[in-house]
Amino acid sequence: MARLGTGMTSSLSGSRAYPVTVGVAAVIVLGFLGVFFAWPVVAILGLGLGGGVGDVLADPATWRLVAFTLGQAAASTVVALLAGLPLAYVLARVAMPGKTLLRAMITVPFVLPTIVVGMAFRALLGAEDGNVGAIVLANAFFNVAVVARTVGGLWSHLDRRTEDAARSLGASRMRAFTSVTLPALRPALGAAVAVVFLFCSTSFGIVLVLGGGRYRTLETEIYLRTVRMLDLSGAAALSLLQLAAVVVALVIAAVARRRGERTLRLRQATDTARVPQGGEWGVVVAAGAVLCGLLVPIVALVVRSVSGDDGWTWAGYRALTGTGAGALEVSGVEAALNSLRTAVDATWMSLLLGLLASAVLVSLRRRGSAETMDAALMLPLGVSAVTLGFGYLITLDTLPGQLRTSPLLVPFAQALIATPLIVRMVLPVVRSIDDGLRGAAALLGAGPLRVRWEVDIALSARTVLAAAGFGFVVALGEFGATSFLARPDTITLPVAVARLLARPGELNTQLAYAVCALLMVVTALVVLIVERLRVPTAGEF
């Protein structure tokens, strides 16, 4: 009884301390967002509203940019949706060995640096002079994984017996899918379409490489006006237009995600996978064709990295120890070390922020006020990296301390972009932990921090490690914000690729392809490790 009384006393004191702990975590997360996200974005809004936004909106060229941006994003979304659905079916409903490897192969294109994807399609299609089809295919290639994994996650929770009942009543396989399965998948489809459209409309590296100067989106125009034309007010006005489109896409994605969460709460995870039967083999064949299609640009990139005008060559890889034909301030090896350092810093920052944010959201959900903070955390995922980097550029002089010259400035921007993805991976796992376990630990005398360590961290350790790996590859390939912030002596590999492409010469081209191939190999290895660690039935991606 004495021990029980002591435990109850500790539990009560822990419950009083817990809101304080959550409050401190919330202050840290929201403070970081305020300084390194809200402030730069608000600065852009002020610059755009105060400097010729009316002239930009009245310019017909602006609306041609908007039309092309939205048009190519819509076309890319349709292609990604059609390609991703067969893969989602295989992931959710087909019993087969090697699914971990399959998930990794599907995911690699999504986490590749956008400039690497652009280079892969440039090697495959030869789009040096600009190619709209190449832009659409590259954006779809980049986002097939979003459709496959978002829709496949919900599909795996659907009970096959409803489809079997429809078939037993005489419905064809297609009729059963359209009348039973498809309506149940609508939340996941809506979320996937909104996110893919968002990523395609803010695509930077792909359009920069494949547009050939002929085709521009709002994202690339913001970059060009800032870096080459020094038209800061015009770039800010375009950022306002892009921000409006982003907010609409985020709202749609958030509504669809909440519907998907309600659907999952009503369904228990079940093993719905089985050997395909009859016409189901047609879907499997289609998924295999899509998978082969995903591999073709990757193979083309590797082949191009070891071939030149005079045949097979390793000149690009040998050139990693140099600066190309005078295109870089540092060697390829130094750029690789810069990439690793910034990615490691961005990973621990984003992981810390993601874990703190997940703990706060779990606590706020009990109080019914988590949606506002959840939406705030997702905003950096929607606001383009170019806009964020631009915002840093115009607020550098007033950032606190010596951050204007700090090597941590680039990791700060990369961490903001990686944190929402980490939250989406970790939060569902933490939410699935039974509160009774936390209560039992507190009853036995554990304080709030001990409860978090012994229960939350212990049960979600595999997912946390997987999220760290995911954050690492996202930071490693980040290009939009880094292109604004990296100094010539601290450039990362994606920025090095862009600078190599901007300078003529066979050696520069070969070095750019070699860098892209190395980034792709590192990304693929990390994704494979992430898939080995990932909890199969939890997480939103």
Short mmCIF file of N, CA, C and O in Angstrom, two decimals, residues 385-476:
data_model
loop_
_atom_site.label_atom_id
_atom_site.label_comp_id
_atom_site.label_asym_id
_atom_site.label_seq_id
_atom_site.Cartn_x
_atom_site.Cartn_y
_atom_site.Cartn_z
N ALA A 385 10.85 25.59 -51.45
CA ALA A 385 12.19 25.79 -50.90
C ALA A 385 12.84 27.04 -51.48
O ALA A 385 13.61 27.72 -50.79
N VAL A 386 12.53 27.36 -52.73
CA VAL A 386 13.07 28.57 -53.34
C VAL A 386 12.54 29.80 -52.62
O VAL A 386 13.29 30.74 -52.32
N THR A 387 11.24 29.81 -52.32
CA THR A 387 10.66 30.93 -51.58
C THR A 387 11.30 31.06 -50.21
O THR A 387 11.60 32.17 -49.75
N LEU A 388 11.51 29.91 -49.54
CA LEU A 388 12.12 29.94 -48.21
C LEU A 388 13.55 30.48 -48.29
O LEU A 388 13.95 31.33 -47.49
N GLY A 389 14.32 29.99 -49.25
CA GLY A 389 15.69 30.49 -49.40
C GLY A 389 15.71 31.97 -49.74
O GLY A 389 16.56 32.72 -49.25
N PHE A 390 14.77 32.40 -50.57
CA PHE A 390 14.64 33.81 -50.91
C PHE A 390 14.34 34.63 -49.65
O PHE A 390 14.89 35.72 -49.44
N GLY A 391 13.45 34.08 -48.81
CA GLY A 391 13.14 34.78 -47.56
C GLY A 391 14.34 34.94 -46.66
O GLY A 391 14.54 36.00 -46.04
N TYR A 392 15.15 33.90 -46.58
CA TYR A 392 16.39 34.01 -45.80
C TYR A 392 17.29 35.08 -46.38
O TYR A 392 17.95 35.83 -45.65
N LEU A 393 17.34 35.14 -47.71
CA LEU A 393 18.24 36.07 -48.38
C LEU A 393 17.92 37.52 -48.00
O LEU A 393 18.83 38.33 -47.82
N ILE A 394 16.64 37.84 -47.89
CA ILE A 394 16.28 39.23 -47.61
C ILE A 394 16.18 39.52 -46.11
O ILE A 394 15.92 40.66 -45.72
N THR A 395 16.37 38.50 -45.26
CA THR A 395 16.36 38.75 -43.81
C THR A 395 17.70 38.43 -43.17
O THR A 395 17.81 38.45 -41.95
N LEU A 396 18.72 38.16 -43.97
CA LEU A 396 20.01 37.75 -43.42
C LEU A 396 20.60 38.80 -42.48
O LEU A 396 21.18 38.47 -41.45
N ASP A 397 20.45 40.06 -42.84
CA ASP A 397 21.08 41.10 -42.05
C ASP A 397 20.46 41.27 -40.67
O ASP A 397 21.07 41.85 -39.77
N THR A 398 19.22 40.81 -40.49
CA THR A 398 18.54 41.00 -39.21
C THR A 398 18.34 39.70 -38.43
O THR A 398 17.70 39.71 -37.40
N LEU A 399 18.87 38.58 -38.95
CA LEU A 399 18.79 37.34 -38.18
C LEU A 399 19.60 37.47 -36.91
O LEU A 399 20.62 38.17 -36.88
N PRO A 400 19.18 36.79 -35.82
CA PRO A 400 19.86 36.97 -34.55
C PRO A 400 21.29 36.44 -34.58
O PRO A 400 21.61 35.49 -35.30
N GLY A 401 22.15 37.05 -33.76
CA GLY A 401 23.52 36.57 -33.62
C GLY A 401 24.29 36.70 -34.92
O GLY A 401 24.16 37.64 -35.68
N GLN A 402 25.17 35.72 -35.15
CA GLN A 402 26.00 35.68 -36.35
C GLN A 402 25.50 34.63 -37.34
O GLN A 402 26.29 34.04 -38.08
N LEU A 403 24.18 34.40 -37.36
CA LEU A 403 23.64 33.36 -38.22
C LEU A 403 23.82 33.70 -39.70
O LEU A 403 23.80 32.82 -40.55
N ARG A 404 23.99 34.97 -40.03
CA ARG A 404 24.15 35.35 -41.43
C ARG A 404 25.36 34.68 -42.05
O ARG A 404 25.37 34.36 -43.24
N THR A 405 26.39 34.47 -41.26
CA THR A 405 27.60 33.83 -41.75
C THR A 405 27.81 32.44 -41.16
O THR A 405 28.85 31.84 -41.36
N SER A 406 26.82 31.93 -40.43
CA SER A 406 26.97 30.64 -39.77
C SER A 406 26.82 29.49 -40.76
O SER A 406 25.96 29.52 -41.65
N PRO A 407 27.65 28.45 -40.62
CA PRO A 407 27.49 27.26 -41.48
C PRO A 407 26.21 26.49 -41.18
O PRO A 407 25.86 25.58 -41.92
N LEU A 408 25.50 26.86 -40.09
CA LEU A 408 24.26 26.17 -39.74
C LEU A 408 23.05 26.74 -40.47
O LEU A 408 21.96 26.18 -40.36
N LEU A 409 23.23 27.82 -41.22
CA LEU A 409 22.08 28.44 -41.88
C LEU A 409 21.46 27.49 -42.91
O LEU A 409 20.24 27.35 -42.99
N VAL A 410 22.29 26.83 -43.71
CA VAL A 410 21.77 25.87 -44.69
C VAL A 410 21.08 24.68 -43.99
O VAL A 410 19.96 24.31 -44.37
N PRO A 411 21.70 24.07 -42.95
CA PRO A 411 20.98 23.00 -42.24
C PRO A 411 19.65 23.46 -41.63
O PRO A 411 18.70 22.67 -41.56
N PHE A 412 19.56 24.71 -41.17
CA PHE A 412 18.29 25.21 -40.64
C PHE A 412 17.21 25.12 -41.71
O PHE A 412 16.09 24.65 -41.45
N ALA A 413 17.52 25.59 -42.93
CA ALA A 413 16.54 25.55 -44.01
C ALA A 413 16.19 24.11 -44.37
O ALA A 413 15.02 23.77 -44.59
N GLN A 414 17.19 23.24 -44.45
CA GLN A 414 16.95 21.84 -44.79
C GLN A 414 16.13 21.14 -43.70
O GLN A 414 15.27 20.30 -43.99
N ALA A 415 16.40 21.47 -42.43
CA ALA A 415 15.65 20.87 -41.33
C ALA A 415 14.18 21.26 -41.38
O ALA A 415 13.30 20.44 -41.08
N LEU A 416 13.89 22.50 -41.76
CA LEU A 416 12.49 22.92 -41.89
C LEU A 416 11.75 22.09 -42.93
O LEU A 416 10.58 21.77 -42.77
N ILE A 417 12.44 21.74 -44.01
CA ILE A 417 11.81 20.97 -45.07
C ILE A 417 11.64 19.51 -44.67
O ILE A 417 10.65 18.86 -45.02
N ALA A 418 12.60 18.96 -43.91
CA ALA A 418 12.55 17.55 -43.52
C ALA A 418 11.63 17.30 -42.33
O ALA A 418 11.05 16.21 -42.21
N THR A 419 11.45 18.28 -41.45
CA THR A 419 10.67 18.07 -40.23
C THR A 419 9.24 17.60 -40.48
O THR A 419 8.77 16.66 -39.83
N PRO A 420 8.47 18.22 -41.40
CA PRO A 420 7.10 17.73 -41.63
C PRO A 420 7.05 16.27 -42.04
O PRO A 420 6.14 15.54 -41.64
N LEU A 421 8.01 15.82 -42.85
CA LEU A 421 8.02 14.42 -43.28
C LEU A 421 8.32 13.50 -42.09
O LEU A 421 7.75 12.41 -41.97
N ILE A 422 9.21 13.92 -41.21
CA ILE A 422 9.50 13.13 -40.02
C ILE A 422 8.28 13.05 -39.11
O ILE A 422 7.96 11.98 -38.56
N VAL A 423 7.58 14.16 -38.95
CA VAL A 423 6.37 14.16 -38.12
C VAL A 423 5.33 13.19 -38.69
O VAL A 423 4.70 12.42 -37.96
N ARG A 424 5.17 13.19 -40.02
CA ARG A 424 4.19 12.30 -40.66
C ARG A 424 4.56 10.84 -40.49
O ARG A 424 3.70 9.98 -40.51
N MET A 425 5.84 10.53 -40.31
CA MET A 425 6.26 9.15 -40.08
C MET A 425 6.13 8.75 -38.61
O MET A 425 5.68 7.65 -38.28
N VAL A 426 6.52 9.66 -37.70
CA VAL A 426 6.61 9.32 -36.28
C VAL A 426 5.26 9.47 -35.58
O VAL A 426 4.90 8.64 -34.74
N LEU A 427 4.49 10.51 -35.92
CA LEU A 427 3.27 10.83 -35.18
C LEU A 427 2.27 9.67 -35.13
O LEU A 427 1.74 9.36 -34.04
N PRO A 428 1.94 9.00 -36.25
CA PRO A 428 0.97 7.90 -36.15
C PRO A 428 1.44 6.77 -35.25
O PRO A 428 0.62 6.13 -34.59
N VAL A 429 2.74 6.53 -35.20
CA VAL A 429 3.26 5.47 -34.33
C VAL A 429 3.12 5.86 -32.87
O VAL A 429 2.68 5.06 -32.03
N VAL A 430 3.46 7.11 -32.54
CA VAL A 430 3.33 7.57 -31.15
C VAL A 430 1.87 7.59 -30.73
O VAL A 430 1.52 7.23 -29.59
N ARG A 431 0.97 7.99 -31.64
CA ARG A 431 -0.45 8.02 -31.32
C ARG A 431 -1.01 6.63 -31.08
O ARG A 431 -2.00 6.46 -30.35
N SER A 432 -0.41 5.62 -31.69
CA SER A 432 -0.92 4.26 -31.54
C SER A 432 -0.53 3.61 -30.22
O SER A 432 -1.03 2.54 -29.89
N ILE A 433 0.38 4.25 -29.46
CA ILE A 433 0.80 3.69 -28.18
C ILE A 433 -0.31 3.84 -27.15
O ILE A 433 -0.89 4.93 -27.00
N ASP A 434 -0.61 2.78 -26.46
CA ASP A 434 -1.70 2.77 -25.48
C ASP A 434 -1.37 3.69 -24.31
O ASP A 434 -0.30 3.57 -23.69
N ASP A 435 -2.28 4.61 -23.99
CA ASP A 435 -2.07 5.50 -22.85
C ASP A 435 -1.96 4.74 -21.54
O ASP A 435 -1.36 5.23 -20.58
N GLY A 436 -2.53 3.53 -21.51
CA GLY A 436 -2.44 2.74 -20.29
C GLY A 436 -1.01 2.40 -19.93
O GLY A 436 -0.67 2.29 -18.74
N LEU A 437 -0.13 2.24 -20.95
CA LEU A 437 1.28 1.96 -20.67
C LEU A 437 1.95 3.16 -20.01
O LEU A 437 2.73 3.01 -19.07
N ARG A 438 1.61 4.36 -20.49
CA ARG A 438 2.17 5.55 -19.87
C ARG A 438 1.67 5.71 -18.44
O ARG A 438 2.43 6.05 -17.52
N GLY A 439 0.36 5.44 -18.25
CA GLY A 439 -0.20 5.55 -16.91
C GLY A 439 0.41 4.54 -15.96
O GLY A 439 0.68 4.87 -14.79
N ALA A 440 0.65 3.32 -16.44
CA ALA A 440 1.25 2.29 -15.59
C ALA A 440 2.67 2.69 -15.18
O ALA A 440 3.08 2.51 -14.03
N ALA A 441 3.44 3.24 -16.16
CA ALA A 441 4.81 3.67 -15.84
C ALA A 441 4.79 4.80 -14.82
O ALA A 441 5.60 4.82 -13.87
N ALA A 442 3.87 5.76 -14.97
CA ALA A 442 3.78 6.85 -14.01
C ALA A 442 3.35 6.35 -12.64
O ALA A 442 3.83 6.81 -11.61
N LEU A 443 2.45 5.36 -12.63
CA LEU A 443 1.97 4.80 -11.36
C LEU A 443 3.09 4.11 -10.60
O LEU A 443 3.09 4.09 -9.37
N LEU A 444 4.06 3.58 -11.34
CA LEU A 444 5.19 2.90 -10.71
C LEU A 444 6.30 3.86 -10.32
O LEU A 444 7.39 3.43 -9.90
N GLY A 445 6.08 5.15 -10.51
CA GLY A 445 7.03 6.15 -10.01
C GLY A 445 7.86 6.85 -11.06
O GLY A 445 8.70 7.68 -10.72
N ALA A 446 7.64 6.55 -12.34
CA ALA A 446 8.43 7.20 -13.39
C ALA A 446 7.94 8.63 -13.61
O ALA A 446 6.75 8.88 -13.65
N GLY A 447 8.90 9.55 -13.75
CA GLY A 447 8.56 10.92 -14.05
C GLY A 447 8.19 11.08 -15.52
O GLY A 447 8.32 10.14 -16.32
N PRO A 448 7.75 12.29 -15.94
CA PRO A 448 7.33 12.49 -17.33
C PRO A 448 8.41 12.14 -18.35
O PRO A 448 8.13 11.49 -19.35
N LEU A 449 9.64 12.58 -18.08
CA LEU A 449 10.71 12.29 -19.04
C LEU A 449 11.03 10.80 -19.06
O LEU A 449 11.29 10.22 -20.12
N ARG A 450 11.00 10.17 -17.89
CA ARG A 450 11.26 8.72 -17.83
C ARG A 450 10.16 7.95 -18.56
O ARG A 450 10.43 6.96 -19.25
N VAL A 451 8.92 8.41 -18.43
CA VAL A 451 7.81 7.76 -19.14
C VAL A 451 8.04 7.85 -20.64
O VAL A 451 7.88 6.87 -21.38
N ARG A 452 8.42 9.05 -21.11
CA ARG A 452 8.66 9.21 -22.54
C ARG A 452 9.79 8.29 -23.01
O ARG A 452 9.72 7.70 -24.09
N TRP A 453 10.83 8.18 -22.22
CA TRP A 453 11.99 7.36 -22.62
C TRP A 453 11.65 5.87 -22.59
O TRP A 453 11.97 5.14 -23.53
N GLU A 454 11.01 5.42 -21.53
CA GLU A 454 10.76 4.00 -21.35
C GLU A 454 9.59 3.49 -22.20
O GLU A 454 9.55 2.30 -22.53
N VAL A 455 8.64 4.36 -22.54
CA VAL A 455 7.45 3.91 -23.28
C VAL A 455 7.50 4.40 -24.72
O VAL A 455 7.63 3.61 -25.65
N ASP A 456 7.42 5.72 -24.91
CA ASP A 456 7.31 6.26 -26.27
C ASP A 456 8.56 5.97 -27.11
O ASP A 456 8.46 5.45 -28.23
N ILE A 457 9.73 6.32 -26.56
CA ILE A 457 10.96 6.13 -27.34
C ILE A 457 11.24 4.66 -27.57
O ILE A 457 11.61 4.23 -28.67
N ALA A 458 11.04 3.85 -26.53
CA ALA A 458 11.33 2.42 -26.66
C ALA A 458 10.45 1.75 -27.72
O ALA A 458 10.92 0.93 -28.51
N LEU A 459 9.16 2.11 -27.75
CA LEU A 459 8.24 1.46 -28.67
C LEU A 459 8.31 2.03 -30.09
O LEU A 459 7.86 1.38 -31.04
N SER A 460 8.86 3.23 -30.23
CA SER A 460 8.91 3.84 -31.56
C SER A 460 10.34 3.97 -32.08
O SER A 460 10.58 4.69 -33.04
N ALA A 461 11.29 3.27 -31.44
CA ALA A 461 12.71 3.44 -31.79
C ALA A 461 12.98 3.11 -33.25
O ALA A 461 13.72 3.83 -33.93
N ARG A 462 12.39 2.02 -33.76
CA ARG A 462 12.64 1.64 -35.15
C ARG A 462 12.13 2.72 -36.11
O ARG A 462 12.80 3.09 -37.08
N THR A 463 10.95 3.26 -35.82
CA THR A 463 10.40 4.30 -36.67
C THR A 463 11.23 5.57 -36.59
O THR A 463 11.43 6.27 -37.60
N VAL A 464 11.74 5.89 -35.40
CA VAL A 464 12.57 7.09 -35.25
C VAL A 464 13.85 6.96 -36.08
O VAL A 464 14.27 7.90 -36.76
N LEU A 465 14.47 5.78 -36.04
CA LEU A 465 15.67 5.57 -36.85
C LEU A 465 15.35 5.65 -38.34
O LEU A 465 16.11 6.23 -39.12
N ALA A 466 14.22 5.07 -38.73
CA ALA A 466 13.81 5.16 -40.13
C ALA A 466 13.56 6.61 -40.53
O ALA A 466 13.95 7.05 -41.63
N ALA A 467 12.91 7.38 -39.65
CA ALA A 467 12.65 8.79 -39.94
C ALA A 467 13.95 9.57 -40.06
O ALA A 467 14.08 10.47 -40.90
N ALA A 468 14.94 9.23 -39.21
CA ALA A 468 16.24 9.89 -39.30
C ALA A 468 16.89 9.64 -40.66
O ALA A 468 17.45 10.55 -41.28
N GLY A 469 16.82 8.40 -41.12
CA GLY A 469 17.36 8.09 -42.44
C GLY A 469 16.65 8.82 -43.54
O GLY A 469 17.27 9.34 -44.48
N PHE A 470 15.33 8.89 -43.43
CA PHE A 470 14.53 9.60 -44.42
C PHE A 470 14.88 11.08 -44.43
O PHE A 470 15.04 11.70 -45.49
N GLY A 471 15.00 11.67 -43.24
CA GLY A 471 15.38 13.08 -43.14
C GLY A 471 16.76 13.33 -43.72
O GLY A 471 17.00 14.37 -44.35
N PHE A 472 17.67 12.37 -43.55
CA PHE A 472 19.03 12.53 -44.06
C PHE A 472 19.05 12.62 -45.58
O PHE A 472 19.69 13.50 -46.16
N VAL A 473 18.33 11.71 -46.25
CA VAL A 473 18.37 11.73 -47.72
C VAL A 473 17.62 12.95 -48.26
O VAL A 473 18.00 13.48 -49.31
N VAL A 474 16.57 13.39 -47.57
CA VAL A 474 15.88 14.62 -48.01
C VAL A 474 16.81 15.82 -47.90
O VAL A 474 16.90 16.64 -48.83
N ALA A 475 17.54 15.92 -46.79
CA ALA A 475 18.48 17.03 -46.62
C ALA A 475 19.65 16.92 -47.59
O ALA A 475 20.12 17.93 -48.13
N LEU A 476 20.11 15.71 -47.83
CA LEU A 476 21.25 15.51 -48.72
C LEU A 476 20.95 16.02 -50.13
O LEU A 476 21.82 16.56 -50.81
#
